[in-house]
Amino acid sequence: MVGQKRRIGRGWTIGGGALLVAVACTPTPQSSSVVISDSISSGWIDATATLDPATTPVYEGDAPMKFDFLKDMRKGDGFTLSVYSMGAHSGTHIDAPMHFVRDGATIDRVPLEPLIGPARVIDIPDGVQAINAAELGRHDWKGVPRVLFRTRSSLRGWMSSSTFHRDFAYIAPDAAQLLADAGVRLVGVDYISAEQFSAPAPMTHRILLGKGIPIVEGLSLEHVSAGDYDLIVLPIKVAGHEGAPARAVLRKR
């Protein structure tokens, strides 16, 4: 275990990087379970778009979202049971290398390390559609392991609108190359693709995924300001496929 450890009351506080974990190891009379300090769960911002066929945009040509109840207590059934039908790239989701790399890792084989750790949210002005090398050069991102772009999609609330907007901000291939060459471990955007709509070739995806860099798409950043955060973004663990919906949370550093 890396970091320092000091005693607080009946628990241990374990310092590791920017995260602080406090665990009470002595069971209370009421319960023998381990108690986790509230400091772990406080301050987190949910950066996940709610999956809802009425409000979630679906990329043009992708599978529609269909949610239904097989059983419903509100209609007199003894329990409630749901069924979901949607594409793997619905709402907030992660693209694994397999998405555009023939022998790339599947979503269940993406390591945890890129998905958890320090991240920087970068504000891109509303008037910018192409996040190219020139635009990237206007921002402080070098040395940051995870880069998340907050764009016109957040300013206009597009991740909570069922209308698909073709003119979303995207990461141009030259910017993707700079990010990959700099050793960035994860890249995220606030609409359902990082690639320009109708791009002649998916070069941004090929560049990032070709370096094993997972892409988080469809982040909900409407209420997130630019700055440095701790990031946790975990996809559903689906065997053998190229992507999956994910839950993303941020906490200010």
mmCIF file of N, CA, C and O in Angstrom, residues 173-174 176-177 180 202-213:
data_model
loop_
_atom_site.group_PDB
_atom_site.id
_atom_site.type_symbol
_atom_site.label_atom_id
_atom_site.label_comp_id
_atom_site.label_asym_id
_atom_site.label_seq_id
_atom_site.Cartn_x
_atom_site.Cartn_y
_atom_site.Cartn_z
ATOM 1 N N PRO A 173 -8.643 15.261 -35.815
ATOM 2 C CA PRO A 173 -7.525 14.297 -35.773
ATOM 3 C C PRO A 173 -6.195 14.888 -35.338
ATOM 4 O O PRO A 173 -5.429 14.224 -34.627
ATOM 5 N N ASP A 174 -5.898 16.142 -35.733
ATOM 6 C CA ASP A 174 -4.596 16.699 -35.334
ATOM 7 C C ASP A 174 -4.525 16.925 -33.824
ATOM 8 O O ASP A 174 -3.464 16.732 -33.203
ATOM 9 N N ALA A 176 -6.294 15.074 -31.649
ATOM 10 C CA ALA A 176 -6.222 13.711 -31.106
ATOM 11 C C ALA A 176 -4.791 13.197 -31.134
ATOM 12 O O ALA A 176 -4.341 12.539 -30.186
ATOM 13 N N GLN A 177 -4.068 13.520 -32.196
ATOM 14 C CA GLN A 177 -2.673 13.072 -32.295
ATOM 15 C C GLN A 177 -1.812 13.716 -31.225
ATOM 16 O O GLN A 177 -0.952 13.059 -30.614
ATOM 17 N N ALA A 180 -2.607 11.985 -27.922
ATOM 18 C CA ALA A 180 -2.034 10.634 -27.874
ATOM 19 C C ALA A 180 -0.526 10.677 -27.707
ATOM 20 O O ALA A 180 0.048 9.925 -26.901
ATOM 21 N N PRO A 202 -12.901 7.719 -39.682
ATOM 22 C CA PRO A 202 -12.919 7.924 -38.219
ATOM 23 C C PRO A 202 -11.515 8.053 -37.636
ATOM 24 O O PRO A 202 -11.094 7.282 -36.783
ATOM 25 N N MET A 203 -10.780 9.067 -38.101
ATOM 26 C CA MET A 203 -9.370 9.187 -37.731
ATOM 27 C C MET A 203 -9.164 9.499 -36.250
ATOM 28 O O MET A 203 -8.221 9.018 -35.635
ATOM 29 N N THR A 204 -10.049 10.322 -35.671
ATOM 30 C CA THR A 204 -9.905 10.644 -34.245
ATOM 31 C C THR A 204 -10.009 9.378 -33.403
ATOM 32 O O THR A 204 -9.191 9.148 -32.505
ATOM 33 N N HIS A 205 -10.994 8.547 -33.696
ATOM 34 C CA HIS A 205 -11.137 7.289 -32.967
ATOM 35 C C HIS A 205 -9.938 6.375 -33.206
ATOM 36 O O HIS A 205 -9.421 5.750 -32.274
ATOM 37 N N ARG A 206 -9.501 6.284 -34.437
ATOM 38 C CA ARG A 206 -8.383 5.392 -34.749
ATOM 39 C C ARG A 206 -7.101 5.831 -34.051
ATOM 40 O O ARG A 206 -6.326 4.999 -33.568
ATOM 41 N N ILE A 207 -6.888 7.137 -33.985
ATOM 42 C CA ILE A 207 -5.671 7.647 -33.335
ATOM 43 C C ILE A 207 -5.688 7.342 -31.841
ATOM 44 O O ILE A 207 -4.720 6.812 -31.285
ATOM 45 N N LEU A 208 -6.791 7.693 -31.173
ATOM 46 C CA LEU A 208 -6.854 7.514 -29.720
ATOM 47 C C LEU A 208 -6.971 6.039 -29.349
ATOM 48 O O LEU A 208 -6.197 5.525 -28.527
ATOM 49 N N LEU A 209 -7.910 5.337 -29.950
ATOM 50 C CA LEU A 209 -8.104 3.927 -29.611
ATOM 51 C C LEU A 209 -6.910 3.092 -30.054
ATOM 52 O O LEU A 209 -6.594 2.071 -29.437
ATOM 53 N N GLY A 210 -6.243 3.518 -31.137
ATOM 54 C CA GLY A 210 -5.056 2.803 -31.589
ATOM 55 C C GLY A 210 -3.922 2.849 -30.590
ATOM 56 O O GLY A 210 -3.042 1.975 -30.594
ATOM 57 N N LYS A 211 -3.927 3.866 -29.727
ATOM 58 C CA LYS A 211 -2.948 3.964 -28.645
ATOM 59 C C LYS A 211 -3.484 3.380 -27.346
ATOM 60 O O LYS A 211 -2.873 3.528 -26.288
ATOM 61 N N GLY A 212 -4.650 2.725 -27.424
ATOM 62 C CA GLY A 212 -5.237 2.128 -26.220
ATOM 63 C C GLY A 212 -5.863 3.137 -25.295
ATOM 64 O O GLY A 212 -6.062 2.855 -24.108
ATOM 65 N N ILE A 213 -6.218 4.315 -25.813
ATOM 66 C CA ILE A 213 -6.797 5.380 -24.995
ATOM 67 C C ILE A 213 -8.319 5.292 -25.069
ATOM 68 O O ILE A 213 -8.912 5.566 -26.125
#
